[in-house]
Short mmCIF file of C-alpha atoms in Angstrom, two decimals:
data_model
loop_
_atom_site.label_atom_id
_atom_site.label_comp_id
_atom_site.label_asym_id
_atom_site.label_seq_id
_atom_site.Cartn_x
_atom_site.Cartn_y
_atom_site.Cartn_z
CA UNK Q 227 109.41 69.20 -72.47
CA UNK Q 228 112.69 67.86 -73.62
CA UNK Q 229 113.71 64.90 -71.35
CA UNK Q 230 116.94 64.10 -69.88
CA UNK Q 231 118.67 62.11 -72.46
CA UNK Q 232 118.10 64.60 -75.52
CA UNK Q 233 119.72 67.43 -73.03
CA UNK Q 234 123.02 65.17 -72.65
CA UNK Q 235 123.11 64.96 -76.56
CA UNK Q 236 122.25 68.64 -76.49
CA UNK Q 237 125.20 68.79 -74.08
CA UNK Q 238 127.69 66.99 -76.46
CA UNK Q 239 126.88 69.37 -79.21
CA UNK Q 240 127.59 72.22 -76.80
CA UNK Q 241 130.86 70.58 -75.97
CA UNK Q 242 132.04 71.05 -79.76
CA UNK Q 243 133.00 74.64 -79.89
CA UNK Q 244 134.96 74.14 -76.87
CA UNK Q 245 136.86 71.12 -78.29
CA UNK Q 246 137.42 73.04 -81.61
CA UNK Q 247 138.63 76.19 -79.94
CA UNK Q 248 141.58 74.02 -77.64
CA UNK Q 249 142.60 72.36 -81.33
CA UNK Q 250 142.55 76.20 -83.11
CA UNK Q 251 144.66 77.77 -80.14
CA UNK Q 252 147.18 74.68 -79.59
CA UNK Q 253 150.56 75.05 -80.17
CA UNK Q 254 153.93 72.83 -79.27
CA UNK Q 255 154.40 75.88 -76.27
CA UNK Q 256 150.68 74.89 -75.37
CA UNK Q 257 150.80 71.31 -75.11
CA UNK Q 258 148.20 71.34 -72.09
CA UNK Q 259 145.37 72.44 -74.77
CA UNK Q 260 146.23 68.99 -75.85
CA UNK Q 261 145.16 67.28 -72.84
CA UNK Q 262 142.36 69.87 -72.05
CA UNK Q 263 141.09 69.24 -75.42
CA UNK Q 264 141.28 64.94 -75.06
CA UNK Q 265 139.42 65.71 -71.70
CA UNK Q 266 136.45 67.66 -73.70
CA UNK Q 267 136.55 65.02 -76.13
CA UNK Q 268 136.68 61.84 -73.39
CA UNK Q 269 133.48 64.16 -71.45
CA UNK Q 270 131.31 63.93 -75.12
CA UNK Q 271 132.19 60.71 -75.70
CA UNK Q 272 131.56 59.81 -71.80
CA UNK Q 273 127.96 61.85 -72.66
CA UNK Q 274 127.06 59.82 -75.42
CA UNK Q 275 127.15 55.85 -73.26
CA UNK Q 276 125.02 57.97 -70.23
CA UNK Q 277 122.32 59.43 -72.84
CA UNK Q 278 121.90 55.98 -74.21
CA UNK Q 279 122.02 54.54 -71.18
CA UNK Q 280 119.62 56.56 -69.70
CA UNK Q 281 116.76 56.62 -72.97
CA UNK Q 282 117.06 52.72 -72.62
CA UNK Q 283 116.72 52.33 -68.82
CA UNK Q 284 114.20 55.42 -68.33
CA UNK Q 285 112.31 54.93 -71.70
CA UNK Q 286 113.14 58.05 -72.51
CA UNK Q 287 113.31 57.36 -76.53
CA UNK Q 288 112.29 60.06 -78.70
CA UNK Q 289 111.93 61.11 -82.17
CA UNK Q 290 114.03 63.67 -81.14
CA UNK Q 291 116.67 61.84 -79.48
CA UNK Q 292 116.73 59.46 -82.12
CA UNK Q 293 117.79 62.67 -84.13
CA UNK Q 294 119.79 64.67 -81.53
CA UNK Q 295 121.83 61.60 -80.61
CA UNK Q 296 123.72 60.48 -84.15
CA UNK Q 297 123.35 64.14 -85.04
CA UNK Q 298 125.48 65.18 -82.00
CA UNK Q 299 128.07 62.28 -82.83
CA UNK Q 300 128.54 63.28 -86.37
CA UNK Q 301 129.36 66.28 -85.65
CA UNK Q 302 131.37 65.58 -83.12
CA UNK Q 303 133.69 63.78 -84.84
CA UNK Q 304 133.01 65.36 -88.53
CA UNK Q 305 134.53 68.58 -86.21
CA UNK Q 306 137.23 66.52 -84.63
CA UNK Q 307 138.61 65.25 -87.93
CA UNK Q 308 138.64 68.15 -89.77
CA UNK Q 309 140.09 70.02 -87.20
CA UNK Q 310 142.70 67.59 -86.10
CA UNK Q 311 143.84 66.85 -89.61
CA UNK Q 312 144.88 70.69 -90.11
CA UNK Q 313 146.59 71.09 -86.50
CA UNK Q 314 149.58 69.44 -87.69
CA UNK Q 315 151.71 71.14 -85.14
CA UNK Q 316 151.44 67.97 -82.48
CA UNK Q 317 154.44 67.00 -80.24
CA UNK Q 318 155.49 64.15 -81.89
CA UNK Q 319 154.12 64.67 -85.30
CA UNK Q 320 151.31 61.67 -85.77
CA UNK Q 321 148.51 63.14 -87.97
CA UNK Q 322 145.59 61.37 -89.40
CA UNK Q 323 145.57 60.79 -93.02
CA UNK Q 324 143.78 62.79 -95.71
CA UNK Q 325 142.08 59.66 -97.00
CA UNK Q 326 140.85 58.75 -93.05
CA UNK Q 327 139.23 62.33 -93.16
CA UNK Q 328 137.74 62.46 -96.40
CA UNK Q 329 136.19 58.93 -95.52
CA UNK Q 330 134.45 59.74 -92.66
CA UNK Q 331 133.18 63.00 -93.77
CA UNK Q 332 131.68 61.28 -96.79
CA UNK Q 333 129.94 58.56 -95.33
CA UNK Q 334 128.11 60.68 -92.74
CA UNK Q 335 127.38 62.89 -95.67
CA UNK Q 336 126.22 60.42 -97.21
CA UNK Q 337 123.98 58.97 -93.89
CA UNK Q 338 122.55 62.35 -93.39
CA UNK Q 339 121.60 63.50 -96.83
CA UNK Q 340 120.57 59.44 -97.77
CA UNK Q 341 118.39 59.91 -94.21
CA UNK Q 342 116.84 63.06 -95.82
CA UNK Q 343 115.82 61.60 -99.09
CA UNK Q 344 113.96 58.46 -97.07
CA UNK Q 345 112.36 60.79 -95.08
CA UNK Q 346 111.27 62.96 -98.31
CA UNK Q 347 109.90 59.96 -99.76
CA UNK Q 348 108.65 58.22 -96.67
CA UNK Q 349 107.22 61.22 -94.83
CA UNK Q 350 109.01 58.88 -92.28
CA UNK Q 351 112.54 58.30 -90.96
CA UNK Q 352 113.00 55.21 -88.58
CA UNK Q 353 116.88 55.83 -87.22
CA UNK Q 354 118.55 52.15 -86.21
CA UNK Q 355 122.37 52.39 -86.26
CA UNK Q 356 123.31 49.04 -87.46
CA UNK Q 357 125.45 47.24 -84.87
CA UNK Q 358 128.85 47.81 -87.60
CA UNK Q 359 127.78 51.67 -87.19
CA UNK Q 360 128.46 51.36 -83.33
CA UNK Q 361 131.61 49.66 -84.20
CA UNK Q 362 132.39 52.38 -86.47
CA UNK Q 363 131.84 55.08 -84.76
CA UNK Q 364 133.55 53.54 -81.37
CA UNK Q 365 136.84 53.21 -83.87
CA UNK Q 366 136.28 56.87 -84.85
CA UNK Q 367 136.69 57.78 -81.03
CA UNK Q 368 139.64 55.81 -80.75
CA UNK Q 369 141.64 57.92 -83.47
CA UNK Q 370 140.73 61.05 -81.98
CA UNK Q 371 141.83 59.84 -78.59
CA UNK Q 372 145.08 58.00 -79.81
CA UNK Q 373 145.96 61.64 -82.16
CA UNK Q 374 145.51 63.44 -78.69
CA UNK Q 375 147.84 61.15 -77.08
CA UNK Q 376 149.61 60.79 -79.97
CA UNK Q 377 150.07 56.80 -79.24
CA UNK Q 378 152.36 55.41 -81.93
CA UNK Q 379 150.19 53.10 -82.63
CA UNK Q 380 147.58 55.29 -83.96
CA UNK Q 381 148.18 54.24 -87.19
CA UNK Q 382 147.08 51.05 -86.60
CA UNK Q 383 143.86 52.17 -85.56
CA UNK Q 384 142.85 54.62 -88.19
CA UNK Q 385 143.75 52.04 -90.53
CA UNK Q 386 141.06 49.99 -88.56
CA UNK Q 387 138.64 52.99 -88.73
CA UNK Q 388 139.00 53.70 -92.46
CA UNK Q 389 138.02 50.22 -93.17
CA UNK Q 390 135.07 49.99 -90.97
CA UNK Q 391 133.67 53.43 -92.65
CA UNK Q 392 134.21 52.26 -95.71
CA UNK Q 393 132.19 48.98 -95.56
CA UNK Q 394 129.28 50.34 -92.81
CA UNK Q 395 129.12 53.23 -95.30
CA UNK Q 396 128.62 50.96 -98.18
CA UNK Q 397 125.94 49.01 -95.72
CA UNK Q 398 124.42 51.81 -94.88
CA UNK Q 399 124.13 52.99 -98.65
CA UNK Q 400 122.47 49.08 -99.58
CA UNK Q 401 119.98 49.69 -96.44
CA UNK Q 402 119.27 53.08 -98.17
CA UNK Q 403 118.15 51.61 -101.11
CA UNK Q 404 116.17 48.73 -100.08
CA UNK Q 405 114.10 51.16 -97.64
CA UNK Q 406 113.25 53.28 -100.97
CA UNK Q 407 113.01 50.06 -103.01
CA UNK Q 408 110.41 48.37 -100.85
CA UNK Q 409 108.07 51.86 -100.51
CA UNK Q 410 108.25 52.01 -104.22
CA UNK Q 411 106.99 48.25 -104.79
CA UNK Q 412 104.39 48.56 -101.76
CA UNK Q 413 103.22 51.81 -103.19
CA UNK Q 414 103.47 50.06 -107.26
CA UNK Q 415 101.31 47.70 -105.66
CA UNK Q 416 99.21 49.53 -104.25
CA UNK Q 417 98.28 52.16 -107.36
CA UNK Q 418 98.09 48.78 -109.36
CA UNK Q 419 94.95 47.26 -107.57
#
């Protein structure tokens, strides 16, 4: 039976279509899809503390929610990206950079399909976001809630984002490589005795 916490992150995923649909059907004489669509957003993100909140508290931690959970963010904000960078039709005109996108598209990329090749190899996948990863990912938010609002500072903060995907993706890529590394030398070892 799937527990509380993995039907919050089930939840969150259910929350995209809605979020991508406000984005699709804005327009400058719709400016209230804006605000509908940062309340969808602020309700996922809201999700996502109360689902970890309540697998620590509870001890409601899965295999599946350790799945569901960064699956549902990735998404999320893969989604929100993409869509937000081709809505360029804001009040006030603040868009997030090509480079932001294309940044955090490819380092989840390369999280999930990296995740898929340790777990081909491992017959095992042990999910820890790395405390930079939170960090990350809470920066990520903030562009998507400063574009809604379009804040003038939003610059600022993608700026912030970009650099923080950039070097957790690179950690996460090093991480990748020393979990294959050390099951090849423990199974070298192994097949050598």
């Amino acid at each position: 039976m799937i527990n509380i916490a993995n039907k919050i992150s089930l939840f969150r995923i259910l929350t995209i279509p809605f979020f991508v649909g406000l984005i699709l059907y804005y327009s400058p004489e719709r400016d209230f899809l804006r605000f509908i669509a940062l309340g969808v957003f602020l309700l996922a993100v809201l999700s996502d503390a109360i689902d970890g909140y309540i697998a620590r508290t509870k001890k409601q931690i899965t295999k599946a929610g350790a799945i569901l959970d960064p699956l549902a963010d990735k998404l999320l904000l893969i989604c929100a990206f993409i869509f937000l960078y081709f809505q360029g039709d804001f009040i006030g005109g603040i868009k997030i950079p090509l480079y932001v996108v294309v940044a955090v598209i490819s380092r989840d990329v390369i999280i999930l399909l990296g995740s898929l090749v340790i777990y081909m190899v491992r017959q095992d996948l042990e999910i820890k976001p790395s405390l930079l990863g939170k960090w990350t990912t809470t920066f990520q938010m903030l562009v998507i809630i400063s574009i809604l609002l379009q804040n003038k500072f939003t610059y600022i903060i993608y700026n912030i984002a970009f650099i923080m995907t950039i070097i957790s993706g690179i950690s996460y890529i090093r991480r990748g490589f020393k979990i294959l590394y050390d099951t090849d030398i423990k199974n070298y070892n192994r097949n050598s005795r």
